[in-house]
Amino acid sequence: MRDHDLPALERRSRGKSRFDDDEPQFLKRGRPTEPLADPDSEPDPDTGERWSSWDDAVHGPQPHPAWLVTELAAKDTELGVLKTGKEADVHLVRRAVPDTDRSCLLAVKRYRDPEHRLFHRDAGYLEGRRVRRSRENRAMASRTAFGRQMIAGQWAAAEFAALSRLWEIGAGHDRIAVPYPVQLRGTELMLEFVGDAESGEAAPRLAQLRPDPAELRDLWAQLVEALRVLARAGYAHGDLSPYNLLVHRGRLVVIDLPQVVDVVANPQGPEFLARDVRVVGAWFAARGLPAEQVDPAMVTGELLHEAGLR
């Protein structure tokens, strides 16, 4: 798949739209505002295929990339698991139109049933987000079954909204690469597969690499630029590490954004941002990047300035 160059987001302080979990921008375009049920169609027992769920999902930003299969005649075939995690599992799916050469690979992120997810760390990330109805707020705060389902839906919606926002930026001076958000259906998020489309091998995580000095410097520069783009939007990744950064054809790709933090609205936002910098900075320093280049205090200060907090 291709890499994508995206410019900086507009500063929120200039009056641009802010992220709202209750009515994110992608749900304000005449599409349903209630989460759709998880897919329940059974795959064909002989082929493992099921009809594409494109028709009843919330779609990613337009124009859709040329590689994306949107035909209603397409079928989805499960090819295996790319990653398992505490919050969600990521599967590899081929979407193809039978008897044609139209096909693409997708990474399908399925958030775990709320009864089987860990919610002890949700509270800090959810500060600064809001829903309009007090019933939902109370349910989320008390972690009732309904509240846990609300939180699970917020994770998926937050990731889809953040990726959509970043993708829609278009070409410009600042750069960040993220997977294209294909569609959202309930708590299932379909994304561009970042890796080798022929073999189905995913791009390596930064943690898997041992870059030479020149590559290390280039990857650090890409990372700092990506963090600047997020900070100008008032965002911190919230859980950044070498394990949720991919390297594809020399390009650093930011993934796993369900916990994206509003550094302005969330009282802990600056602390989340500082932690992101410390974690990734420590990885680069351990692999030989000079300490003065990865000084966490200096980088964090620059990013808080970009966010308008200094």
Tab-separated table of C-alpha atoms in Angstrom:
chain	number	residue	atom	x	y	z
A	1	MET	CA	0.000	0.000	0.000
A	2	ARG	CA	0.998	3.567	-0.445
A	3	ASP	CA	2.328	6.055	2.030
A	4	HIS	CA	0.425	9.286	2.554
A	5	ASP	CA	1.708	12.773	3.163
A	6	LEU	CA	-0.552	14.926	5.259
A	7	PRO	CA	-0.097	18.521	6.410
A	8	ALA	CA	-0.688	20.118	9.773
A	9	LEU	CA	-4.182	20.404	11.162
A	10	GLU	CA	-5.646	23.839	11.746
A	11	ARG	CA	-5.232	25.125	15.274
A	12	ARG	CA	-8.325	24.610	17.363
A	13	SER	CA	-7.877	28.052	18.862
A	14	ARG	CA	-8.745	29.516	15.463
A	15	GLY	CA	-12.325	28.372	15.798
A	16	LYS	CA	-12.163	25.139	13.796
A	17	SER	CA	-14.426	22.244	14.716
A	18	ARG	CA	-13.446	20.313	17.827
A	19	PHE	CA	-13.686	16.598	18.358
A	20	ASP	CA	-16.884	15.589	20.117
A	21	ASP	CA	-17.480	11.922	20.912
A	22	ASP	CA	-21.221	12.429	20.875
A	23	GLU	CA	-21.354	13.997	17.425
A	24	PRO	CA	-18.002	13.562	15.692
A	25	GLN	CA	-17.734	15.227	12.294
A	26	PHE	CA	-18.173	12.031	10.314
A	27	LEU	CA	-21.599	11.493	11.907
A	28	LYS	CA	-22.850	14.964	10.927
A	29	ARG	CA	-23.202	14.205	7.237
A	30	GLY	CA	-26.605	12.615	7.164
A	31	ARG	CA	-25.419	9.218	8.318
A	32	PRO	CA	-26.880	7.295	11.260
A	33	THR	CA	-25.754	8.622	14.637
A	34	GLU	CA	-26.380	5.379	16.532
A	35	PRO	CA	-23.713	2.652	16.502
A	36	LEU	CA	-24.531	-0.110	14.066
A	37	ALA	CA	-24.691	-3.694	15.246
A	38	ASP	CA	-21.613	-5.828	14.844
A	39	PRO	CA	-21.551	-7.987	11.712
A	40	ASP	CA	-23.552	-11.165	12.254
A	41	SER	CA	-23.635	-12.759	8.809
A	42	GLU	CA	-22.045	-16.177	8.664
A	43	PRO	CA	-19.245	-16.796	6.151
A	44	ASP	CA	-19.739	-19.316	3.382
A	45	PRO	CA	-18.600	-22.664	4.874
A	46	ASP	CA	-16.824	-23.623	1.641
A	47	THR	CA	-15.036	-20.381	0.769
A	48	GLY	CA	-14.915	-18.453	4.069
A	49	GLU	CA	-16.393	-15.450	2.262
A	50	ARG	CA	-19.161	-13.116	3.382
A	51	TRP	CA	-20.791	-10.210	1.622
A	52	SER	CA	-19.010	-6.888	2.033
A	53	SER	CA	-20.363	-4.772	4.906
A	54	TRP	CA	-19.621	-1.525	3.041
A	55	ASP	CA	-23.275	-0.784	2.356
A	56	ASP	CA	-24.342	-0.320	6.000
A	57	ALA	CA	-21.166	1.170	7.487
A	58	VAL	CA	-19.963	4.712	8.103
A	59	HIS	CA	-17.441	5.416	5.345
A	60	GLY	CA	-14.032	7.051	5.412
A	61	PRO	CA	-13.242	10.456	3.878
A	62	GLN	CA	-13.889	11.146	0.216
A	63	PRO	CA	-12.558	10.897	-2.350
A	64	HIS	CA	-11.950	7.251	-1.576
A	65	PRO	CA	-8.506	5.968	-2.600
A	66	ALA	CA	-8.411	4.252	-5.993
A	67	TRP	CA	-7.249	0.975	-4.447
A	68	LEU	CA	-10.320	0.689	-2.202
A	69	VAL	CA	-13.027	-1.756	-3.301
A	70	THR	CA	-16.461	-0.211	-2.685
A	71	GLU	CA	-18.602	-2.312	-5.014
A	72	LEU	CA	-21.607	-3.857	-3.286
A	73	ALA	CA	-20.949	-7.118	-5.121
A	74	ALA	CA	-17.667	-7.523	-3.232
A	75	LYS	CA	-17.053	-10.248	-0.695
A	76	ASP	CA	-14.815	-10.231	2.370
A	77	THR	CA	-12.572	-13.198	3.135
A	78	GLU	CA	-10.857	-13.649	6.498
A	79	LEU	CA	-7.167	-14.434	6.051
A	80	GLY	CA	-5.969	-14.597	9.650
A	81	VAL	CA	-5.006	-12.539	12.693
A	82	LEU	CA	-2.455	-9.745	12.409
A	83	LYS	CA	-2.364	-8.784	16.073
A	84	THR	CA	-4.042	-9.603	19.367
A	85	GLY	CA	-4.304	-7.130	22.210
A	86	LYS	CA	-6.042	-6.340	25.479
A	87	GLU	CA	-8.491	-3.927	23.861
A	88	ALA	CA	-8.940	-5.304	20.346
A	89	ASP	CA	-7.786	-7.886	17.836
A	90	VAL	CA	-6.701	-6.983	14.304
A	91	HIS	CA	-7.554	-9.342	11.449
A	92	LEU	CA	-6.450	-9.443	7.820
A	93	VAL	CA	-9.317	-9.432	5.317
A	94	ARG	CA	-9.340	-9.482	1.528
A	95	ARG	CA	-12.232	-7.575	-0.062
A	96	ALA	CA	-12.712	-8.616	-3.680
A	97	VAL	CA	-15.294	-8.563	-6.444
A	98	PRO	CA	-15.738	-12.148	-7.691
A	99	ASP	CA	-14.584	-12.893	-11.237
A	100	THR	CA	-12.725	-9.561	-11.520
A	101	ASP	CA	-9.276	-8.263	-10.640
A	102	ARG	CA	-10.745	-5.792	-8.120
A	103	SER	CA	-9.426	-6.595	-4.649
A	104	CYS	CA	-7.699	-5.011	-1.682
A	105	LEU	CA	-6.357	-6.046	1.697
A	106	LEU	CA	-7.805	-4.495	4.849
A	107	ALA	CA	-6.781	-4.511	8.497
A	108	VAL	CA	-9.950	-5.083	10.522
A	109	LYS	CA	-9.798	-3.957	14.133
A	110	ARG	CA	-12.465	-5.543	16.334
A	111	TYR	CA	-12.821	-4.176	19.821
A	112	ARG	CA	-13.340	-6.885	22.390
A	113	ASP	CA	-16.682	-7.512	24.028
A	114	PRO	CA	-16.963	-4.999	26.872
A	115	GLU	CA	-17.171	-7.846	29.395
A	116	HIS	CA	-13.694	-8.990	28.350
A	117	ARG	CA	-11.863	-5.671	28.093
A	118	LEU	CA	-9.848	-3.877	30.727
A	119	PHE	CA	-11.457	-0.627	31.813
A	120	HIS	CA	-9.288	0.338	34.764
A	121	ARG	CA	-7.288	2.795	32.640
A	122	ASP	CA	-10.141	4.346	30.681
A	123	ALA	CA	-10.909	7.241	33.000
A	124	GLY	CA	-7.857	9.396	32.296
A	125	TYR	CA	-8.212	9.130	28.536
A	126	LEU	CA	-11.926	9.893	28.581
A	127	GLU	CA	-11.522	13.168	30.480
A	128	GLY	CA	-12.349	16.046	28.178
A	129	ARG	CA	-14.599	13.924	26.000
A	130	ARG	CA	-18.309	14.250	26.442
A	131	VAL	CA	-21.685	12.909	25.507
A	132	ARG	CA	-24.767	15.080	25.649
A	133	ARG	CA	-27.038	12.948	27.809
A	134	SER	CA	-26.440	12.673	31.553
A	135	ARG	CA	-27.679	9.056	31.582
A	136	GLU	CA	-24.800	8.006	29.337
A	137	ASN	CA	-22.302	10.004	31.375
A	138	ARG	CA	-23.470	8.356	34.604
A	139	ALA	CA	-23.385	4.883	33.042
A	140	MET	CA	-19.849	5.413	31.771
A	141	ALA	CA	-18.681	6.741	35.120
A	142	SER	CA	-20.171	3.808	37.069
A	143	ARG	CA	-19.006	1.192	34.508
A	144	THR	CA	-22.406	-0.465	34.190
A	145	ALA	CA	-22.804	-2.969	31.343
A	146	PHE	CA	-24.399	-0.210	29.274
A	147	GLY	CA	-21.644	2.177	30.251
A	148	ARG	CA	-18.929	-0.271	29.236
A	149	GLN	CA	-20.591	-0.672	25.855
A	150	MET	CA	-20.673	3.112	25.504
A	151	ILE	CA	-16.956	3.297	26.253
A	152	ALA	CA	-16.154	0.528	23.768
A	153	GLY	CA	-18.083	2.452	21.127
A	154	GLN	CA	-16.206	5.618	22.042
A	155	TRP	CA	-12.846	3.930	21.479
A	156	ALA	CA	-13.825	2.870	17.960
A	157	ALA	CA	-15.468	6.204	17.135
A	158	ALA	CA	-12.530	8.185	18.524
A	159	GLU	CA	-10.019	6.259	16.437
A	160	PHE	CA	-12.117	6.553	13.281
A	161	ALA	CA	-12.652	10.283	13.828
A	162	ALA	CA	-8.972	10.982	14.514
A	163	LEU	CA	-7.810	9.027	11.459
A	164	SER	CA	-10.460	10.664	9.292
A	165	ARG	CA	-9.459	14.113	10.484
A	166	LEU	CA	-5.789	13.468	9.761
A	167	TRP	CA	-6.504	11.942	6.366
A	168	GLU	CA	-8.704	14.835	5.266
A	169	ILE	CA	-5.921	17.335	5.758
A	170	GLY	CA	-4.586	16.748	2.246
A	171	ALA	CA	-1.232	17.816	0.840
A	172	GLY	CA	0.740	20.546	2.556
A	173	HIS	CA	3.952	21.497	4.305
A	174	ASP	CA	3.612	19.326	7.409
A	175	ARG	CA	3.562	15.576	7.173
A	176	ILE	CA	2.037	12.664	8.996
A	177	ALA	CA	1.224	9.190	7.698
A	178	VAL	CA	-1.749	7.192	9.002
A	179	PRO	CA	-3.714	4.278	7.572
A	180	TYR	CA	-6.776	5.288	5.570
A	181	PRO	CA	-9.914	4.666	7.708
A	182	VAL	CA	-12.106	2.599	5.372
A	183	GLN	CA	-15.260	2.204	7.430
A	184	LEU	CA	-16.759	1.984	10.912
A	185	ARG	CA	-19.496	-0.486	11.810
A	186	GLY	CA	-20.384	-0.702	15.470
A	187	THR	CA	-17.118	-1.467	17.259
A	188	GLU	CA	-15.470	-2.875	14.126
A	189	LEU	CA	-13.048	-0.552	12.359
A	190	MET	CA	-11.701	-1.356	8.884
A	191	LEU	CA	-8.412	0.267	7.922
A	192	GLU	CA	-5.962	0.337	5.066
A	193	PHE	CA	-3.554	-2.572	5.355
A	194	VAL	CA	-0.040	-1.185	5.679
A	195	GLY	CA	2.387	-3.719	4.310
A	196	ASP	CA	3.099	-5.924	1.303
A	197	ALA	CA	-0.146	-6.407	-0.620
A	198	GLU	CA	1.247	-9.382	-2.504
A	199	SER	CA	2.373	-11.468	0.465
A	200	GLY	CA	0.008	-10.065	3.081
A	201	GLU	CA	2.984	-9.362	5.351
A	202	ALA	CA	2.375	-6.359	7.580
A	203	ALA	CA	4.907	-3.558	7.795
A	204	PRO	CA	7.267	-4.004	10.738
A	205	ARG	CA	6.807	-2.112	13.946
A	206	LEU	CA	9.496	0.371	14.869
A	207	ALA	CA	10.352	-1.833	17.870
A	208	GLN	CA	11.358	-4.649	15.513
A	209	LEU	CA	13.945	-2.599	13.632
A	210	ARG	CA	17.622	-1.929	14.185
A	211	PRO	CA	18.149	1.105	11.947
A	212	ASP	CA	21.592	2.401	11.060
A	213	PRO	CA	22.534	5.927	12.269
A	214	ALA	CA	21.219	7.699	9.162
A	215	GLU	CA	17.915	5.804	9.249
A	216	LEU	CA	17.599	6.464	12.966
A	217	ARG	CA	17.955	10.218	12.470
A	218	ASP	CA	15.445	10.199	9.616
A	219	LEU	CA	12.865	8.217	11.582
A	220	TRP	CA	13.240	10.540	14.569
A	221	ALA	CA	12.724	13.577	12.338
A	222	GLN	CA	9.589	11.979	10.878
A	223	LEU	CA	8.289	11.200	14.351
A	224	VAL	CA	8.821	14.715	15.691
A	225	GLU	CA	7.051	16.129	12.641
A	226	ALA	CA	4.108	13.761	13.177
A	227	LEU	CA	3.895	14.814	16.827
A	228	ARG	CA	3.889	18.457	15.747
A	229	VAL	CA	0.956	17.817	13.415
A	230	LEU	CA	-0.980	16.221	16.262
A	231	ALA	CA	-0.042	18.977	18.697
A	232	ARG	CA	-1.174	21.715	16.310
A	233	ALA	CA	-4.542	19.978	16.337
A	234	GLY	CA	-4.502	19.989	20.136
A	235	TYR	CA	-3.940	16.228	20.276
A	236	ALA	CA	-1.562	13.784	21.905
A	237	HIS	CA	-1.452	10.158	20.788
A	238	GLY	CA	-1.933	9.098	24.399
A	239	ASP	CA	-0.279	5.686	24.214
A	240	LEU	CA	2.676	6.192	21.892
A	241	SER	CA	5.431	3.598	21.835
A	242	PRO	CA	7.692	1.825	19.302
A	243	TYR	CA	4.986	-0.841	19.103
A	244	ASN	CA	2.323	1.402	17.550
A	245	LEU	CA	4.546	2.973	14.931
A	246	LEU	CA	4.999	1.118	11.656
A	247	VAL	CA	7.808	1.644	9.158
A	248	HIS	CA	6.703	1.063	5.569
A	249	ARG	CA	9.101	1.749	2.700
A	250	GLY	CA	11.070	4.124	4.873
A	251	ARG	CA	7.969	6.032	6.016
A	252	LEU	CA	6.861	6.161	9.647
A	253	VAL	CA	3.146	5.369	9.985
A	254	VAL	CA	1.226	6.238	13.173
A	255	ILE	CA	-1.350	3.636	14.243
A	256	ASP	CA	-3.545	2.755	17.235
A	257	LEU	CA	-5.319	6.026	18.008
A	258	PRO	CA	-8.426	5.056	20.037
A	259	GLN	CA	-7.062	6.765	23.142
A	260	VAL	CA	-6.186	10.029	21.361
A	261	VAL	CA	-6.139	12.769	23.999
A	262	ASP	CA	-7.337	16.356	23.682
A	263	VAL	CA	-4.430	18.178	25.305
A	264	VAL	CA	-6.566	21.301	25.744
A	265	ALA	CA	-9.796	19.844	27.159
A	266	ASN	CA	-8.243	16.982	29.123
A	267	PRO	CA	-6.649	18.192	32.385
A	268	GLN	CA	-4.060	15.425	32.056
A	269	GLY	CA	-3.389	16.192	28.385
A	270	PRO	CA	0.082	17.701	28.829
A	271	GLU	CA	1.107	14.723	30.978
A	272	PHE	CA	-0.039	12.259	28.304
A	273	LEU	CA	1.915	14.214	25.695
A	274	ALA	CA	5.039	14.272	27.883
A	275	ARG	CA	4.780	10.518	28.449
A	276	ASP	CA	4.508	9.877	24.706
A	277	VAL	CA	7.737	11.810	24.168
A	278	ARG	CA	9.569	10.069	27.030
A	279	VAL	CA	8.680	6.582	25.832
A	280	VAL	CA	9.657	6.986	22.190
A	281	GLY	CA	12.616	9.217	23.034
A	282	ALA	CA	14.038	6.521	25.308
A	283	TRP	CA	13.861	3.988	22.459
A	284	PHE	CA	15.758	6.273	20.064
A	285	ALA	CA	18.346	7.197	22.700
A	286	ALA	CA	18.934	3.522	23.520
A	287	ARG	CA	19.747	2.920	19.853
A	288	GLY	CA	22.337	5.632	19.653
A	289	LEU	CA	20.626	8.919	18.875
A	290	PRO	CA	22.491	11.702	20.741
A	291	ALA	CA	20.799	12.648	23.999
A	292	GLU	CA	20.585	16.335	23.073
A	293	GLN	CA	18.403	15.435	20.072
A	294	VAL	CA	15.907	13.456	22.129
A	295	ASP	CA	15.760	15.637	25.231
A	296	PRO	CA	12.186	14.940	26.441
A	297	ALA	CA	11.767	18.283	28.195
A	298	MET	CA	12.841	20.244	25.129
A	299	VAL	CA	10.667	18.265	22.710
A	300	THR	CA	7.641	18.345	25.040
A	301	GLY	CA	8.026	22.095	25.449
A	302	GLU	CA	8.057	22.574	21.688
A	303	LEU	CA	4.943	20.450	21.274
A	304	LEU	CA	3.043	22.269	24.042
A	305	HIS	CA	3.928	25.514	22.273
A	306	GLU	CA	2.531	24.086	19.021
A	307	ALA	CA	-0.653	23.171	20.896
A	308	GLY	CA	-0.976	26.749	22.148
A	309	LEU	CA	-0.384	25.808	25.781
A	310	ARG	CA	2.872	27.772	26.125
